[in-house]
mmCIF file of N, CA and C in Angstrom:
data_model
loop_
_atom_site.group_PDB
_atom_site.id
_atom_site.type_symbol
_atom_site.label_atom_id
_atom_site.label_comp_id
_atom_site.label_asym_id
_atom_site.label_seq_id
_atom_site.Cartn_x
_atom_site.Cartn_y
_atom_site.Cartn_z
ATOM 1 N N MET A 138 112.759 113.561 91.107
ATOM 2 C CA MET A 138 112.133 112.283 90.826
ATOM 3 C C MET A 138 113.141 111.166 91.059
ATOM 4 N N SER A 139 112.670 110.143 91.731
ATOM 5 C CA SER A 139 113.500 108.969 91.978
ATOM 6 C C SER A 139 113.636 108.171 90.680
ATOM 7 N N LEU A 140 114.778 107.530 90.509
ATOM 8 C CA LEU A 140 115.000 106.702 89.332
ATOM 9 C C LEU A 140 114.338 105.341 89.458
ATOM 10 N N ILE A 141 113.862 105.014 90.655
ATOM 11 C CA ILE A 141 113.144 103.750 90.849
ATOM 12 C C ILE A 141 111.932 104.023 91.723
ATOM 13 N N GLY A 142 110.822 103.451 91.314
ATOM 14 C CA GLY A 142 109.577 103.641 92.045
ATOM 15 C C GLY A 142 109.461 102.670 93.213
ATOM 16 N N VAL A 143 108.231 102.474 93.643
ATOM 17 C CA VAL A 143 107.929 101.631 94.792
ATOM 18 C C VAL A 143 107.964 100.161 94.350
ATOM 19 N N THR A 144 108.752 99.354 95.045
ATOM 20 C CA THR A 144 108.855 97.927 94.724
ATOM 21 C C THR A 144 107.700 97.166 95.370
ATOM 22 N N ILE A 145 107.452 95.966 94.871
ATOM 23 C CA ILE A 145 106.274 95.193 95.279
ATOM 24 C C ILE A 145 106.219 94.936 96.780
ATOM 25 N N ASP A 146 107.368 94.781 97.427
ATOM 26 C CA ASP A 146 107.385 94.506 98.868
ATOM 27 C C ASP A 146 106.907 95.686 99.701
ATOM 28 N N LYS A 147 106.790 96.853 99.078
ATOM 29 C CA LYS A 147 106.350 98.054 99.794
ATOM 30 C C LYS A 147 104.917 98.453 99.429
ATOM 31 N N ILE A 148 104.282 97.745 98.503
ATOM 32 C CA ILE A 148 102.918 98.083 98.073
ATOM 33 C C ILE A 148 101.921 97.233 98.843
ATOM 34 N N LYS A 149 100.924 97.884 99.402
ATOM 35 C CA LYS A 149 99.875 97.210 100.164
ATOM 36 C C LYS A 149 98.520 97.482 99.520
ATOM 37 N N VAL A 150 97.596 96.540 99.629
ATOM 38 C CA VAL A 150 96.226 96.749 99.162
ATOM 39 C C VAL A 150 95.688 98.004 99.841
ATOM 40 N N GLY A 151 95.090 98.866 99.046
ATOM 41 C CA GLY A 151 94.552 100.129 99.562
ATOM 42 C C GLY A 151 95.465 101.321 99.330
ATOM 43 N N ASP A 152 96.759 101.083 99.034
ATOM 44 C CA ASP A 152 97.659 102.202 98.730
ATOM 45 C C ASP A 152 97.096 102.962 97.537
ATOM 46 N N GLN A 153 97.217 104.271 97.572
ATOM 47 C CA GLN A 153 96.585 105.116 96.571
ATOM 48 C C GLN A 153 97.507 106.265 96.165
ATOM 49 N N ALA A 154 97.350 106.702 94.927
ATOM 50 C CA ALA A 154 98.055 107.891 94.448
ATOM 51 C C ALA A 154 97.169 108.565 93.405
ATOM 52 N N LYS A 155 97.413 109.846 93.154
ATOM 53 C CA LYS A 155 96.609 110.568 92.176
ATOM 54 C C LYS A 155 97.372 111.740 91.600
ATOM 55 N N ILE A 156 96.883 112.201 90.460
ATOM 56 C CA ILE A 156 97.354 113.442 89.863
ATOM 57 C C ILE A 156 96.118 114.215 89.418
ATOM 58 N N GLN A 157 96.312 115.492 89.172
ATOM 59 C CA GLN A 157 95.209 116.335 88.726
ATOM 60 C C GLN A 157 95.685 117.191 87.561
ATOM 61 N N LYS A 158 94.809 117.354 86.572
ATOM 62 C CA LYS A 158 95.145 118.155 85.386
ATOM 63 C C LYS A 158 93.895 118.820 84.851
ATOM 64 N N THR A 159 94.031 120.085 84.495
ATOM 65 C CA THR A 159 92.956 120.785 83.801
ATOM 66 C C THR A 159 93.179 120.606 82.307
ATOM 67 N N ILE A 160 92.154 120.126 81.610
ATOM 68 C CA ILE A 160 92.240 119.835 80.180
ATOM 69 C C ILE A 160 92.092 121.139 79.397
ATOM 70 N N THR A 161 93.076 121.431 78.570
ATOM 71 C CA THR A 161 93.079 122.677 77.795
ATOM 72 C C THR A 161 92.802 122.408 76.319
ATOM 73 N N GLU A 162 92.513 123.477 75.613
ATOM 74 C CA GLU A 162 92.350 123.423 74.152
ATOM 75 C C GLU A 162 93.606 122.831 73.512
ATOM 76 N N ALA A 163 94.763 123.300 73.967
ATOM 77 C CA ALA A 163 96.030 122.810 73.415
ATOM 78 C C ALA A 163 96.202 121.315 73.661
ATOM 79 N N ASP A 164 95.805 120.840 74.846
ATOM 80 C CA ASP A 164 95.904 119.406 75.144
ATOM 81 C C ASP A 164 95.119 118.584 74.121
ATOM 82 N N VAL A 165 93.892 119.011 73.833
ATOM 83 C CA VAL A 165 93.030 118.262 72.909
ATOM 84 C C VAL A 165 93.614 118.279 71.499
ATOM 85 N N ILE A 166 94.080 119.437 71.044
ATOM 86 C CA ILE A 166 94.660 119.549 69.699
ATOM 87 C C ILE A 166 95.944 118.717 69.602
ATOM 88 N N LEU A 167 96.805 118.821 70.603
ATOM 89 C CA LEU A 167 98.051 118.052 70.578
ATOM 90 C C LEU A 167 97.777 116.553 70.635
ATOM 91 N N PHE A 168 96.817 116.136 71.467
ATOM 92 C CA PHE A 168 96.486 114.715 71.550
ATOM 93 C C PHE A 168 95.925 114.222 70.219
ATOM 94 N N ALA A 169 95.110 115.043 69.559
ATOM 95 C CA ALA A 169 94.576 114.680 68.240
ATOM 96 C C ALA A 169 95.726 114.468 67.252
ATOM 97 N N GLY A 170 96.741 115.314 67.326
ATOM 98 C CA GLY A 170 97.892 115.181 66.441
ATOM 99 C C GLY A 170 98.719 113.950 66.743
ATOM 100 N N VAL A 171 99.025 113.725 68.007
ATOM 101 C CA VAL A 171 99.862 112.597 68.397
ATOM 102 C C VAL A 171 99.146 111.272 68.136
ATOM 103 N N SER A 172 97.858 111.213 68.454
ATOM 104 C CA SER A 172 97.118 109.952 68.320
ATOM 105 C C SER A 172 96.582 109.729 66.906
ATOM 106 N N THR A 173 96.560 110.778 66.118
ATOM 107 C CA THR A 173 95.943 110.843 64.782
ATOM 108 C C THR A 173 94.425 110.663 64.823
ATOM 109 N N ASP A 174 93.821 110.786 66.012
ATOM 110 C CA ASP A 174 92.371 110.739 66.160
ATOM 111 C C ASP A 174 91.824 112.147 65.955
ATOM 112 N N GLN A 175 91.402 112.414 64.734
ATOM 113 C CA GLN A 175 90.912 113.734 64.353
ATOM 114 C C GLN A 175 89.377 113.791 64.334
ATOM 115 N N ASN A 176 88.743 112.950 65.126
ATOM 116 C CA ASN A 176 87.289 112.922 65.196
ATOM 117 C C ASN A 176 86.776 114.343 65.429
ATOM 118 N N PRO A 177 85.813 114.811 64.607
ATOM 119 C CA PRO A 177 85.329 116.186 64.769
ATOM 120 C C PRO A 177 84.664 116.444 66.121
ATOM 121 N N ALA A 178 84.265 115.422 66.835
ATOM 122 C CA ALA A 178 83.718 115.621 68.182
ATOM 123 C C ALA A 178 84.765 116.229 69.111
ATOM 124 N N HIS A 179 86.054 116.053 68.745
ATOM 125 C CA HIS A 179 87.149 116.586 69.549
ATOM 126 C C HIS A 179 87.673 117.915 69.020
ATOM 127 N N ILE A 180 87.658 118.100 67.710
ATOM 128 C CA ILE A 180 88.387 119.251 67.152
ATOM 129 C C ILE A 180 87.530 120.257 66.387
ATOM 130 N N ASN A 181 86.247 119.995 66.192
ATOM 131 C CA ASN A 181 85.410 120.892 65.396
ATOM 132 C C ASN A 181 84.204 121.343 66.217
ATOM 133 N N GLU A 182 84.232 122.584 66.654
ATOM 134 C CA GLU A 182 83.177 123.123 67.518
ATOM 135 C C GLU A 182 81.801 123.087 66.855
ATOM 136 N N GLU A 183 81.732 123.447 65.578
ATOM 137 C CA GLU A 183 80.434 123.462 64.880
ATOM 138 C C GLU A 183 79.846 122.053 64.807
ATOM 139 N N TYR A 184 80.669 121.092 64.463
ATOM 140 C CA TYR A 184 80.195 119.712 64.435
ATOM 141 C C TYR A 184 79.769 119.268 65.842
ATOM 142 N N ALA A 185 80.588 119.571 66.828
ATOM 143 C CA ALA A 185 80.321 119.131 68.198
ATOM 144 C C ALA A 185 78.973 119.642 68.712
ATOM 145 N N LYS A 186 78.559 120.805 68.251
ATOM 146 C CA LYS A 186 77.257 121.355 68.658
ATOM 147 C C LYS A 186 76.103 120.457 68.222
ATOM 148 N N THR A 187 76.325 119.638 67.199
ATOM 149 C CA THR A 187 75.259 118.764 66.685
ATOM 150 C C THR A 187 75.226 117.416 67.405
ATOM 151 N N THR A 188 76.179 117.171 68.288
ATOM 152 C CA THR A 188 76.253 115.889 68.995
ATOM 153 C C THR A 188 75.456 115.939 70.292
ATOM 154 N N MET A 189 75.310 114.806 70.923
ATOM 155 C CA MET A 189 74.611 114.724 72.206
ATOM 156 C C MET A 189 75.320 115.517 73.309
ATOM 157 N N PHE A 190 76.619 115.827 73.100
ATOM 158 C CA PHE A 190 77.393 116.547 74.114
ATOM 159 C C PHE A 190 77.272 118.065 73.974
ATOM 160 N N LYS A 191 76.877 118.543 72.783
ATOM 161 C CA LYS A 191 76.631 119.964 72.481
ATOM 162 C C LYS A 191 77.877 120.832 72.445
ATOM 163 N N LYS A 192 79.020 120.253 72.746
ATOM 164 C CA LYS A 192 80.298 120.957 72.607
ATOM 165 C C LYS A 192 81.404 119.916 72.520
ATOM 166 N N ARG A 193 82.609 120.383 72.196
ATOM 167 C CA ARG A 193 83.733 119.468 72.011
ATOM 168 C C ARG A 193 84.045 118.709 73.296
ATOM 169 N N ILE A 194 84.462 117.466 73.102
ATOM 170 C CA ILE A 194 84.881 116.626 74.228
ATOM 171 C C ILE A 194 86.337 116.213 74.032
ATOM 172 N N ALA A 195 86.994 115.944 75.148
ATOM 173 C CA ALA A 195 88.362 115.414 75.098
ATOM 174 C C ALA A 195 88.300 113.938 74.709
ATOM 175 N N HIS A 196 89.372 113.447 74.160
ATOM 176 C CA HIS A 196 89.491 112.036 73.800
ATOM 177 C C HIS A 196 89.417 111.174 75.067
ATOM 178 N N GLY A 197 88.693 110.068 74.981
ATOM 179 C CA GLY A 197 88.666 109.134 76.103
ATOM 180 C C GLY A 197 90.061 108.618 76.426
ATOM 181 N N ALA A 198 90.836 108.352 75.394
ATOM 182 C CA ALA A 198 92.199 107.851 75.608
ATOM 183 C C ALA A 198 93.065 108.877 76.335
ATOM 184 N N MET A 199 92.765 110.167 76.165
ATOM 185 C CA MET A 199 93.509 111.197 76.905
ATOM 186 C C MET A 199 93.229 111.051 78.397
ATOM 187 N N THR A 200 91.977 110.815 78.720
ATOM 188 C CA THR A 200 91.608 110.622 80.126
ATOM 189 C C THR A 200 92.336 109.401 80.689
ATOM 190 N N SER A 201 92.315 108.293 79.961
ATOM 191 C CA SER A 201 93.024 107.087 80.407
ATOM 192 C C SER A 201 94.518 107.331 80.549
ATOM 193 N N SER A 202 95.070 108.185 79.703
ATOM 194 C CA SER A 202 96.514 108.432 79.768
ATOM 195 C C SER A 202 96.921 109.097 81.077
ATOM 196 N N LEU A 203 95.991 109.766 81.732
ATOM 197 C CA LEU A 203 96.306 110.347 83.040
ATOM 198 C C LEU A 203 96.559 109.246 84.069
ATOM 199 N N VAL A 204 95.880 108.112 83.924
ATOM 200 C CA VAL A 204 96.140 106.957 84.784
ATOM 201 C C VAL A 204 97.564 106.469 84.555
ATOM 202 N N SER A 205 97.986 106.425 83.298
ATOM 203 C CA SER A 205 99.354 106.024 82.976
ATOM 204 C C SER A 205 100.363 106.919 83.691
ATOM 205 N N ALA A 206 100.068 108.208 83.754
ATOM 206 C CA ALA A 206 100.970 109.144 84.434
ATOM 207 C C ALA A 206 101.080 108.826 85.924
ATOM 208 N N VAL A 207 99.970 108.500 86.559
ATOM 209 C CA VAL A 207 100.019 108.160 87.990
ATOM 210 C C VAL A 207 100.845 106.888 88.200
ATOM 211 N N LEU A 208 100.564 105.868 87.390
ATOM 212 C CA LEU A 208 101.283 104.594 87.541
ATOM 213 C C LEU A 208 102.773 104.749 87.251
ATOM 214 N N GLY A 209 103.122 105.527 86.241
ATOM 215 C CA GLY A 209 104.515 105.665 85.840
ATOM 216 C C GLY A 209 105.320 106.679 86.634
ATOM 217 N N MET A 210 104.615 107.609 87.304
ATOM 218 C CA MET A 210 105.331 108.676 88.004
ATOM 219 C C MET A 210 105.165 108.644 89.530
ATOM 220 N N LYS A 211 104.094 108.015 90.013
ATOM 221 C CA LYS A 211 103.820 108.062 91.455
ATOM 222 C C LYS A 211 103.748 106.686 92.111
ATOM 223 N N LEU A 212 102.804 105.853 91.693
ATOM 224 C CA LEU A 212 102.627 104.544 92.318
ATOM 225 C C LEU A 212 102.328 103.506 91.255
ATOM 226 N N PRO A 213 103.165 102.568 91.019
ATOM 227 C CA PRO A 213 104.451 102.341 91.655
ATOM 228 C C PRO A 213 105.546 103.360 91.281
ATOM 229 N N GLY A 214 105.437 104.034 90.147
ATOM 230 C CA GLY A 214 106.413 105.063 89.798
ATOM 231 C C GLY A 214 107.432 104.598 88.774
ATOM 232 N N ALA A 215 108.544 105.314 88.751
ATOM 233 C CA ALA A 215 109.585 105.094 87.742
ATOM 234 C C ALA A 215 110.005 103.630 87.665
ATOM 235 N N GLY A 216 110.071 103.117 86.441
ATOM 236 C CA GLY A 216 110.467 101.740 86.201
ATOM 237 C C GLY A 216 109.303 100.770 86.100
ATOM 238 N N THR A 217 108.092 101.253 86.337
ATOM 239 C CA THR A 217 106.904 100.394 86.249
ATOM 240 C C THR A 217 106.620 100.025 84.804
ATOM 241 N N ILE A 218 106.229 98.785 84.579
ATOM 242 C CA ILE A 218 105.787 98.318 83.265
ATOM 243 C C ILE A 218 104.268 98.198 83.307
ATOM 244 N N TYR A 219 103.607 98.976 82.459
ATOM 245 C CA TYR A 219 102.142 99.030 82.373
ATOM 246 C C TYR A 219 101.716 97.905 81.446
ATOM 247 N N MET A 220 101.037 96.889 81.954
ATOM 248 C CA MET A 220 100.748 95.687 81.187
ATOM 249 C C MET A 220 99.360 95.689 80.547
ATOM 250 N N SER A 221 98.358 96.219 81.245
ATOM 251 C CA SER A 221 97.027 96.268 80.653
ATOM 252 C C SER A 221 96.170 97.313 81.354
ATOM 253 N N GLN A 222 95.151 97.772 80.631
ATOM 254 C CA GLN A 222 94.205 98.748 81.173
ATOM 255 C C GLN A 222 92.825 98.449 80.614
ATOM 256 N N LEU A 223 91.863 98.360 81.495
ATOM 257 C CA LEU A 223 90.459 98.285 81.113
ATOM 258 C C LEU A 223 89.856 99.629 81.493
ATOM 259 N N SER A 224 89.226 100.303 80.538
ATOM 260 C CA SER A 224 88.645 101.620 80.795
ATOM 261 C C SER A 224 87.198 101.648 80.339
ATOM 262 N N LYS A 225 86.344 102.137 81.206
ATOM 263 C CA LYS A 225 84.948 102.357 80.857
ATOM 264 C C LYS A 225 84.687 103.850 81.014
ATOM 265 N N PHE A 226 84.280 104.479 79.912
ATOM 266 C CA PHE A 226 84.055 105.916 79.924
ATOM 267 C C PHE A 226 82.628 106.188 80.365
ATOM 268 N N MET A 227 82.498 106.871 81.493
ATOM 269 C CA MET A 227 81.215 107.047 82.165
ATOM 270 C C MET A 227 80.547 108.384 81.847
ATOM 271 N N ALA A 228 81.332 109.398 81.520
ATOM 272 C CA ALA A 228 80.799 110.742 81.264
ATOM 273 C C ALA A 228 81.821 111.498 80.423
ATOM 274 N N PRO A 229 81.370 112.501 79.670
ATOM 275 C CA PRO A 229 82.295 113.256 78.832
ATOM 276 C C PRO A 229 83.239 114.135 79.649
ATOM 277 N N VAL A 230 84.400 114.391 79.070
ATOM 278 C CA VAL A 230 85.354 115.347 79.621
ATOM 279 C C VAL A 230 85.411 116.504 78.633
ATOM 280 N N TYR A 231 85.176 117.700 79.140
ATOM 281 C CA TYR A 231 85.157 118.904 78.306
ATOM 282 C C TYR A 231 86.428 119.718 78.506
ATOM 283 N N ILE A 232 86.750 120.534 77.522
ATOM 284 C CA ILE A 232 87.852 121.484 77.662
ATOM 285 C C ILE A 232 87.535 122.384 78.846
ATOM 286 N N GLY A 233 88.502 122.530 79.737
ATOM 287 C CA GLY A 233 88.319 123.315 80.949
ATOM 288 C C GLY A 233 88.024 122.477 82.181
ATOM 289 N N ASP A 234 87.661 121.200 81.999
ATOM 290 C CA ASP A 234 87.435 120.323 83.151
ATOM 291 C C ASP A 234 88.766 120.024 83.839
ATOM 292 N N THR A 235 88.719 119.911 85.145
ATOM 293 C CA THR A 235 89.878 119.488 85.924
ATOM 294 C C THR A 235 89.648 118.039 86.315
ATOM 295 N N ILE A 236 90.532 117.183 85.840
ATOM 296 C CA ILE A 236 90.393 115.747 86.026
ATOM 297 C C ILE A 236 91.425 115.260 87.053
ATOM 298 N N THR A 237 90.939 114.464 87.998
ATOM 299 C CA THR A 237 91.821 113.801 88.961
ATOM 300 C C THR A 237 91.843 112.316 88.617
ATOM 301 N N ALA A 238 93.025 111.800 88.312
ATOM 302 C CA ALA A 238 93.213 110.381 88.027
ATOM 303 C C ALA A 238 93.720 109.719 89.301
ATOM 304 N N ILE A 239 93.067 108.630 89.683
ATOM 305 C CA ILE A 239 93.360 107.961 90.951
ATOM 306 C C ILE A 239 93.619 106.479 90.692
ATOM 307 N N VAL A 240 94.646 105.947 91.337
ATOM 308 C CA VAL A 240 94.907 104.508 91.306
ATOM 309 C C VAL A 240 94.924 104.016 92.744
ATOM 310 N N GLU A 241 94.369 102.821 92.937
ATOM 311 C CA GLU A 241 94.338 102.215 94.268
ATOM 312 C C GLU A 241 94.685 100.737 94.133
ATOM 313 N N ALA A 242 95.700 100.302 94.886
ATOM 314 C CA ALA A 242 96.116 98.898 94.830
ATOM 315 C C ALA A 242 94.965 98.008 95.298
ATOM 316 N N LYS A 243 94.600 97.072 94.412
ATOM 317 C CA LYS A 243 93.468 96.185 94.667
ATOM 318 C C LYS A 243 93.948 94.776 95.009
ATOM 319 N N GLU A 244 95.029 94.354 94.356
ATOM 320 C CA GLU A 244 95.583 93.011 94.575
ATOM 321 C C GLU A 244 97.084 93.059 94.337
ATOM 322 N N VAL A 245 97.836 92.519 95.274
ATOM 323 C CA VAL A 245 99.294 92.436 95.154
ATOM 324 C C VAL A 245 99.643 90.965 94.963
ATOM 325 N N ILE A 246 100.396 90.667 93.893
ATOM 326 C CA ILE A 246 100.759 89.285 93.560
ATOM 327 C C ILE A 246 102.293 89.184 93.572
ATOM 328 N N PRO A 247 102.885 89.047 94.765
ATOM 329 C CA PRO A 247 104.350 89.091 94.883
ATOM 330 C C PRO A 247 105.078 88.038 94.068
ATOM 331 N N GLU A 248 104.510 86.816 93.995
ATOM 332 C CA GLU A 248 105.218 85.733 93.299
ATOM 333 C C GLU A 248 105.352 85.995 91.805
ATOM 334 N N LYS A 249 104.531 86.879 91.254
ATOM 335 C CA LYS A 249 104.623 87.233 89.830
ATOM 336 C C LYS A 249 105.091 88.676 89.629
ATOM 337 N N ASN A 250 105.365 89.381 90.735
ATOM 338 C CA ASN A 250 105.724 90.802 90.689
ATOM 339 C C ASN A 250 104.686 91.599 89.877
ATOM 340 N N ARG A 251 103.428 91.442 90.272
ATOM 341 C CA ARG A 251 102.323 92.135 89.609
ATOM 342 C C ARG A 251 101.428 92.799 90.653
ATOM 343 N N VAL A 252 100.823 93.913 90.254
ATOM 344 C CA VAL A 252 99.826 94.577 91.092
ATOM 345 C C VAL A 252 98.640 94.926 90.209
ATOM 346 N N VAL A 253 97.442 94.636 90.696
ATOM 347 C CA VAL A 253 96.209 95.052 90.040
ATOM 348 C C VAL A 253 95.744 96.322 90.752
ATOM 349 N N PHE A 254 95.487 97.356 89.966
ATOM 350 C CA PHE A 254 95.011 98.630 90.510
ATOM 351 C C PHE A 254 93.600 98.924 90.032
ATOM 352 N N LYS A 255 92.757 99.393 90.926
ATOM 353 C CA LYS A 255 91.503 100.027 90.534
ATOM 354 C C LYS A 255 91.924 101.397 90.012
ATOM 355 N N THR A 256 91.402 101.788 88.867
ATOM 356 C CA THR A 256 91.761 103.075 88.278
ATOM 357 C C THR A 256 90.485 103.842 87.966
ATOM 358 N N TYR A 257 90.494 105.121 88.255
ATOM 359 C CA TYR A 257 89.336 105.940 87.895
ATOM 360 C C TYR A 257 89.741 107.405 87.819
ATOM 361 N N CYS A 258 88.909 108.154 87.109
ATOM 362 C CA CYS A 258 89.116 109.592 86.959
ATOM 363 C C CYS A 258 87.828 110.311 87.329
ATOM 364 N N GLU A 259 87.977 111.403 88.054
ATOM 365 C CA GLU A 259 86.838 112.228 88.447
ATOM 366 C C GLU A 259 87.022 113.633 87.905
ATOM 367 N N ASN A 260 85.897 114.296 87.601
ATOM 368 C CA ASN A 260 85.996 115.701 87.212
ATOM 369 C C ASN A 260 85.936 116.587 88.452
ATOM 370 N N GLN A 261 85.965 117.885 88.235
ATOM 371 C CA GLN A 261 86.010 118.852 89.334
ATOM 372 C C GLN A 261 84.774 118.793 90.227
ATOM 373 N N ASP A 262 83.696 118.163 89.760
ATOM 374 C CA ASP A 262 82.473 118.026 90.552
ATOM 375 C C ASP A 262 82.406 116.691 91.288
ATOM 376 N N GLY A 263 83.479 115.887 91.186
ATOM 377 C CA GLY A 263 83.503 114.588 91.835
ATOM 378 C C GLY A 263 82.799 113.491 91.046
ATOM 379 N N LYS A 264 82.389 113.794 89.820
ATOM 380 C CA LYS A 264 81.713 112.805 88.968
ATOM 381 C C LYS A 264 82.763 111.891 88.341
ATOM 382 N N VAL A 265 82.542 110.578 88.431
ATOM 383 C CA VAL A 265 83.466 109.623 87.814
ATOM 384 C C VAL A 265 83.258 109.672 86.301
ATOM 385 N N VAL A 266 84.319 110.000 85.566
ATOM 386 C CA VAL A 266 84.246 110.089 84.104
ATOM 387 C C VAL A 266 84.878 108.868 83.429
ATOM 388 N N MET A 267 85.716 108.143 84.165
ATOM 389 C CA MET A 267 86.337 106.926 83.648
ATOM 390 C C MET A 267 86.551 105.990 84.825
ATOM 391 N N ASP A 268 86.202 104.719 84.623
ATOM 392 C CA ASP A 268 86.373 103.710 85.661
ATOM 393 C C ASP A 268 87.100 102.534 85.029
ATOM 394 N N GLY A 269 88.004 101.911 85.768
ATOM 395 C CA GLY A 269 88.711 100.802 85.162
ATOM 396 C C GLY A 269 89.613 100.047 86.104
ATOM 397 N N GLU A 270 90.520 99.300 85.482
ATOM 398 C CA GLU A 270 91.452 98.458 86.223
ATOM 399 C C GLU A 270 92.726 98.319 85.397
ATOM 400 N N ALA A 271 93.850 98.308 86.078
ATOM 401 C CA ALA A 271 95.143 98.165 85.404
ATOM 402 C C ALA A 271 95.956 97.052 86.056
ATOM 403 N N LEU A 272 96.789 96.434 85.244
ATOM 404 C CA LEU A 272 97.756 95.457 85.721
ATOM 405 C C LEU A 272 99.138 96.011 85.421
ATOM 406 N N VAL A 273 99.990 96.035 86.445
ATOM 407 C CA VAL A 273 101.345 96.556 86.257
ATOM 408 C C VAL A 273 102.375 95.616 86.866
ATOM 409 N N MET A 274 103.605 95.791 86.385
ATOM 410 C CA MET A 274 104.776 95.127 86.957
ATOM 411 C C MET A 274 105.608 96.238 87.612
ATOM 412 N N PRO A 275 105.616 96.299 88.955
ATOM 413 C CA PRO A 275 106.416 97.335 89.602
ATOM 414 C C PRO A 275 107.899 97.136 89.341
ATOM 415 N N PRO A 276 108.692 98.186 89.569
ATOM 416 C CA PRO A 276 110.136 98.018 89.376
ATOM 417 C C PRO A 276 110.711 97.066 90.419
ATOM 418 N N LYS A 277 111.790 96.424 90.027
ATOM 419 C CA LYS A 277 112.498 95.550 90.976
ATOM 420 C C LYS A 277 113.537 96.378 91.731
ATOM 421 N N ALA A 278 113.806 95.962 92.938
ATOM 422 C CA ALA A 278 114.831 96.643 93.739
ATOM 423 C C ALA A 278 116.186 96.494 93.056
ATOM 424 N N PRO A 279 117.003 97.552 93.074
ATOM 425 C CA PRO A 279 118.324 97.437 92.457
ATOM 426 C C PRO A 279 119.181 96.400 93.181
ATOM 427 N N LYS A 280 119.984 95.692 92.392
ATOM 428 C CA LYS A 280 120.883 94.674 92.979
ATOM 429 C C LYS A 280 122.113 95.387 93.528
ATOM 430 N N ASN A 281 122.541 94.946 94.691
ATOM 431 C CA ASN A 281 123.720 95.567 95.327
ATOM 432 C C ASN A 281 125.001 94.944 94.847
#
């Protein structure tokens, strides 16, 4: 891994990056612990059967966090400051789903060192489960 990601002068509208992750039982339990969101829709199978989803769902914030991974590790990458995220949850994510988080540069604002990204996540069937937009500050080029 590079210690510095892609600087603003190298980012173009349409540039894209993604990661993929299969959501496991352990992921949901660990996220519930870290976030302190112990909603029974996430951690209690019997309760979840009574919901509209009929089984446990992953936290929406877990899905959004995959976008953070793309921005912080791939595009722009290391050194990026994540400034804001708008997320709209379109469909449930279940344990065992494979989620692909995708970011695409929508607007590059060089004078402010900012990039607006379209952000979305799809499940293994290509269904969009989260749609949104992020604002980031890419890393600056190291001074010589």
